[in-house]
PDB file of C-alpha atoms in Angstrom:
ATOM      1  CA  UNK A  13      81.639  61.560 172.818  1.00 78.00           C
ATOM      2  CA  UNK A  14      78.808  61.704 175.376  1.00 84.00           C
ATOM      3  CA  UNK A  15      75.198  61.026 174.193  1.00 92.00           C
ATOM      4  CA  UNK A  16      72.920  64.046 173.861  1.00 96.00           C
ATOM      5  CA  UNK A  17      71.118  65.072 176.983  1.00 97.00           C
ATOM      6  CA  UNK A  18      67.867  67.131 176.601  1.00 98.00           C
ATOM      7  CA  UNK A  19      66.266  68.976 179.458  1.00 98.00           C
ATOM      8  CA  UNK A  20      62.561  69.911 178.964  1.00 98.00           C
ATOM      9  CA  UNK A  21      60.184  68.857 176.328  1.00 98.00           C
ATOM     10  CA  UNK A  22      61.535  69.419 172.729  1.00 98.00           C
ATOM     11  CA  UNK A  23      58.644  71.269 171.067  1.00 98.00           C
ATOM     12  CA  UNK A  24      56.926  69.797 167.967  1.00 98.00           C
ATOM     13  CA  UNK A  25      57.644  72.453 165.401  1.00 98.00           C
ATOM     14  CA  UNK A  26      57.639  70.548 162.112  1.00 98.00           C
ATOM     15  CA  UNK A  27      55.500  72.149 159.518  1.00 98.00           C
ATOM     16  CA  UNK A  28      54.969  75.311 161.563  1.00 99.00           C
ATOM     17  CA  UNK A  29      55.503  78.839 160.215  1.00 99.00           C
ATOM     18  CA  UNK A  30      58.457  80.910 161.556  1.00 99.00           C
ATOM     19  CA  UNK A  31      57.204  84.064 163.309  1.00 99.00           C
ATOM     20  CA  UNK A  32      60.567  84.962 164.939  1.00 99.00           C
ATOM     21  CA  UNK A  33      63.957  83.677 165.909  1.00 99.00           C
ATOM     22  CA  UNK A  34      65.376  86.084 168.541  1.00 99.00           C
ATOM     23  CA  UNK A  35      68.856  85.778 169.991  1.00 99.00           C
ATOM     24  CA  UNK A  36      70.002  87.396 173.141  1.00 99.00           C
ATOM     25  CA  UNK A  37      73.712  88.382 172.723  1.00 98.00           C
ATOM     26  CA  UNK A  38      76.026  88.856 175.764  1.00 98.00           C
ATOM     27  CA  UNK A  39      78.424  91.761 175.347  1.00 98.00           C
ATOM     28  CA  UNK A  40      81.006  92.801 177.998  1.00 98.00           C
ATOM     29  CA  UNK A  41      82.734  96.152 177.657  1.00 97.00           C
ATOM     30  CA  UNK A  42      81.191  96.439 174.268  1.00 95.00           C
ATOM     31  CA  UNK A  43      82.830  93.277 173.021  1.00 98.00           C
ATOM     32  CA  UNK A  44      80.678  90.397 171.860  1.00 98.00           C
ATOM     33  CA  UNK A  45      81.244  87.420 174.087  1.00 98.00           C
ATOM     34  CA  UNK A  46      78.382  85.089 173.172  1.00 98.00           C
ATOM     35  CA  UNK A  47      76.252  85.524 170.089  1.00 98.00           C
ATOM     36  CA  UNK A  48      73.319  83.525 171.533  1.00 98.00           C
ATOM     37  CA  UNK A  49      73.169  83.256 175.262  1.00 98.00           C
ATOM     38  CA  UNK A  50      69.576  82.230 174.653  1.00 98.00           C
ATOM     39  CA  UNK A  51      67.568  81.751 171.518  1.00 99.00           C
ATOM     40  CA  UNK A  52      63.756  82.340 171.462  1.00 99.00           C
ATOM     41  CA  UNK A  53      61.826  80.668 168.697  1.00 99.00           C
ATOM     42  CA  UNK A  54      58.262  81.613 167.665  1.00 99.00           C
ATOM     43  CA  UNK A  55      56.339  79.259 165.381  1.00 99.00           C
ATOM     44  CA  UNK A  56      52.702  79.739 164.581  1.00 98.00           C
ATOM     45  CA  UNK A  57      52.421  82.037 167.563  1.00 98.00           C
ATOM     46  CA  UNK A  58      54.137  79.665 170.149  1.00 98.00           C
ATOM     47  CA  UNK A  59      57.158  80.906 171.828  1.00 99.00           C
ATOM     48  CA  UNK A  60      60.069  78.435 172.872  1.00 99.00           C
ATOM     49  CA  UNK A  61      63.379  79.262 174.622  1.00 99.00           C
ATOM     50  CA  UNK A  62      66.334  77.247 173.480  1.00 99.00           C
ATOM     51  CA  UNK A  63      69.562  77.402 175.423  1.00 98.00           C
ATOM     52  CA  UNK A  64      72.630  75.092 176.273  1.00 98.00           C
ATOM     53  CA  UNK A  65      74.610  74.499 179.376  1.00 95.00           C
ATOM     54  CA  UNK A  66      77.794  72.405 179.111  1.00 90.00           C
ATOM     55  CA  UNK A  67      76.542  70.178 176.274  1.00 92.00           C
ATOM     56  CA  UNK A  68      72.902  69.903 177.620  1.00 97.00           C
ATOM     57  CA  UNK A  69      70.095  71.209 175.406  1.00 99.00           C
ATOM     58  CA  UNK A  70      67.417  73.096 177.249  1.00 99.00           C
ATOM     59  CA  UNK A  71      63.861  73.724 175.946  1.00 99.00           C
ATOM     60  CA  UNK A  72      61.304  75.796 177.822  1.00 99.00           C
ATOM     61  CA  UNK A  73      58.014  77.151 176.661  1.00 98.00           C
ATOM     62  CA  UNK A  74      57.451  80.915 177.000  1.00 98.00           C
ATOM     63  CA  UNK A  75      54.659  83.460 176.904  1.00 98.00           C
ATOM     64  CA  UNK A  76      56.658  85.965 174.790  1.00 97.00           C
ATOM     65  CA  UNK A  77      59.998  86.906 173.296  1.00 97.00           C
ATOM     66  CA  UNK A  78      62.847  88.683 175.122  1.00 98.00           C
ATOM     67  CA  UNK A  79      63.704  92.319 175.603  1.00 98.00           C
ATOM     68  CA  UNK A  80      67.110  93.800 175.410  1.00 98.00           C
ATOM     69  CA  UNK A  81      68.650  95.001 178.607  1.00 97.00           C
ATOM     70  CA  UNK A  82      71.841  96.479 180.003  1.00 97.00           C
ATOM     71  CA  UNK A  83      73.700  95.666 183.250  1.00 97.00           C
ATOM     72  CA  UNK A  84      75.951  98.622 183.763  1.00 97.00           C
ATOM     73  CA  UNK A  85      77.155  97.383 187.076  1.00 97.00           C
ATOM     74  CA  UNK A  86      78.801  94.534 185.244  1.00 96.00           C
ATOM     75  CA  UNK A  87      79.707  96.560 182.173  1.00 98.00           C
ATOM     76  CA  UNK A  88      77.453  94.201 180.140  1.00 98.00           C
ATOM     77  CA  UNK A  89      74.627  94.348 177.776  1.00 98.00           C
ATOM     78  CA  UNK A  90      72.210  91.817 176.253  1.00 98.00           C
ATOM     79  CA  UNK A  91      70.839  93.156 172.879  1.00 99.00           C
ATOM     80  CA  UNK A  92      68.264  91.150 171.061  1.00 99.00           C
ATOM     81  CA  UNK A  93      69.012  90.165 167.420  1.00 98.00           C
ATOM     82  CA  UNK A  94      66.308  89.256 165.097  1.00 97.00           C
ATOM     83  CA  UNK A  95      68.011  86.310 163.329  1.00 98.00           C
ATOM     84  CA  UNK A  96      64.936  85.172 161.257  1.00 98.00           C
ATOM     85  CA  UNK A  97      64.364  88.575 159.784  1.00 98.00           C
ATOM     86  CA  UNK A  98      68.039  88.981 158.791  1.00 97.00           C
ATOM     87  CA  UNK A  99      67.902  85.596 157.068  1.00 98.00           C
ATOM     88  CA  UNK A 100      64.596  85.971 155.307  1.00 98.00           C
ATOM     89  CA  UNK A 101      62.950  83.294 157.349  1.00 99.00           C
ATOM     90  CA  UNK A 102      59.866  84.983 158.501  1.00 99.00           C
ATOM     91  CA  UNK A 103      56.819  83.118 157.355  1.00 99.00           C
ATOM     92  CA  UNK A 104      58.824  80.112 156.107  1.00 99.00           C
ATOM     93  CA  UNK A 105      57.800  76.685 157.414  1.00 99.00           C
ATOM     94  CA  UNK A 106      60.108  74.474 159.350  1.00 99.00           C
ATOM     95  CA  UNK A 107      60.756  71.153 157.581  1.00 99.00           C
ATOM     96  CA  UNK A 108      62.355  69.625 160.699  1.00 98.00           C
ATOM     97  CA  UNK A 109      65.107  70.061 163.265  1.00 99.00           C
ATOM     98  CA  UNK A 110      67.859  67.913 164.641  1.00 98.00           C
ATOM     99  CA  UNK A 111      69.657  67.924 167.935  1.00 98.00           C
ATOM    100  CA  UNK A 112      73.056  66.207 168.348  1.00 98.00           C
ATOM    101  CA  UNK A 113      76.131  66.078 170.548  1.00 97.00           C
ATOM    102  CA  UNK A 114      79.287  67.540 169.181  1.00 97.00           C
ATOM    103  CA  UNK A 115      82.875  67.655 170.413  1.00 95.00           C
ATOM    104  CA  UNK A 116      82.825  70.084 173.525  1.00 94.00           C
ATOM    105  CA  UNK A 117      79.014  70.614 173.400  1.00 96.00           C
ATOM    106  CA  UNK A 118      75.805  70.218 171.478  1.00 98.00           C
ATOM    107  CA  UNK A 119      74.046  71.626 168.464  1.00 98.00           C
ATOM    108  CA  UNK A 120      70.493  72.194 167.053  1.00 99.00           C
ATOM    109  CA  UNK A 121      69.990  72.667 163.309  1.00 99.00           C
ATOM    110  CA  UNK A 122      66.629  74.001 161.954  1.00 99.00           C
ATOM    111  CA  UNK A 123      65.886  72.989 158.506  1.00 99.00           C
ATOM    112  CA  UNK A 124      63.245  75.278 156.579  1.00 99.00           C
ATOM    113  CA  UNK A 125      61.130  74.507 153.493  1.00 98.00           C
ATOM    114  CA  UNK A 126      63.001  77.011 151.506  1.00 98.00           C
ATOM    115  CA  UNK A 127      66.211  75.005 151.951  1.00 98.00           C
ATOM    116  CA  UNK A 128      67.900  77.261 154.568  1.00 98.00           C
ATOM    117  CA  UNK A 129      69.452  75.645 157.586  1.00 99.00           C
ATOM    118  CA  UNK A 130      70.294  77.528 160.709  1.00 99.00           C
ATOM    119  CA  UNK A 131      72.536  75.813 163.265  1.00 99.00           C
ATOM    120  CA  UNK A 132      72.870  76.848 167.084  1.00 99.00           C
ATOM    121  CA  UNK A 133      76.201  75.276 168.380  1.00 98.00           C
ATOM    122  CA  UNK A 134      77.434  75.439 171.862  1.00 98.00           C
ATOM    123  CA  UNK A 135      81.017  74.535 172.399  1.00 96.00           C
ATOM    124  CA  UNK A 136      82.720  75.037 175.705  1.00 94.00           C
ATOM    125  CA  UNK A 137      79.508  76.727 176.952  1.00 92.00           C
ATOM    126  CA  UNK A 138      79.656  79.461 174.314  1.00 97.00           C
ATOM    127  CA  UNK A 139      76.632  79.423 172.015  1.00 98.00           C
ATOM    128  CA  UNK A 140      76.788  80.924 168.390  1.00 98.00           C
ATOM    129  CA  UNK A 141      74.665  80.462 165.249  1.00 98.00           C
ATOM    130  CA  UNK A 142      75.558  79.967 161.634  1.00 98.00           C
ATOM    131  CA  UNK A 143      73.892  79.076 158.322  1.00 96.00           C
ATOM    132  CA  UNK A 144      74.678  75.487 157.576  1.00 83.00           C
TER     133      UNK A 144
END
């Protein structure tokens, strides 16, 4: 397995309060293709974009969260899903997070003070998330 490659500065989020975790889905012809083409994390008012490209973890600072949009010329849509709200993570502090290579890609796991773990996994350039 290749060592983990990180592009950009991994943010210091430990101990910060979760304000939002928004994922931009990619849908084609109404079918979900990628649950998290990008993830946008807001902790204590600071926005960070997390995304993956063939096993590389990318971090970018942002001014604000994403907006849903449609691309009818491609028969595609990109709805935003509020993952933190759906999992009761709003206002919960982050204990820590871990980044690691996995077979076919990479993963980032967020560990919250309430014991909840949320993992973003990118395998074969498709990113999804699940409770760990």
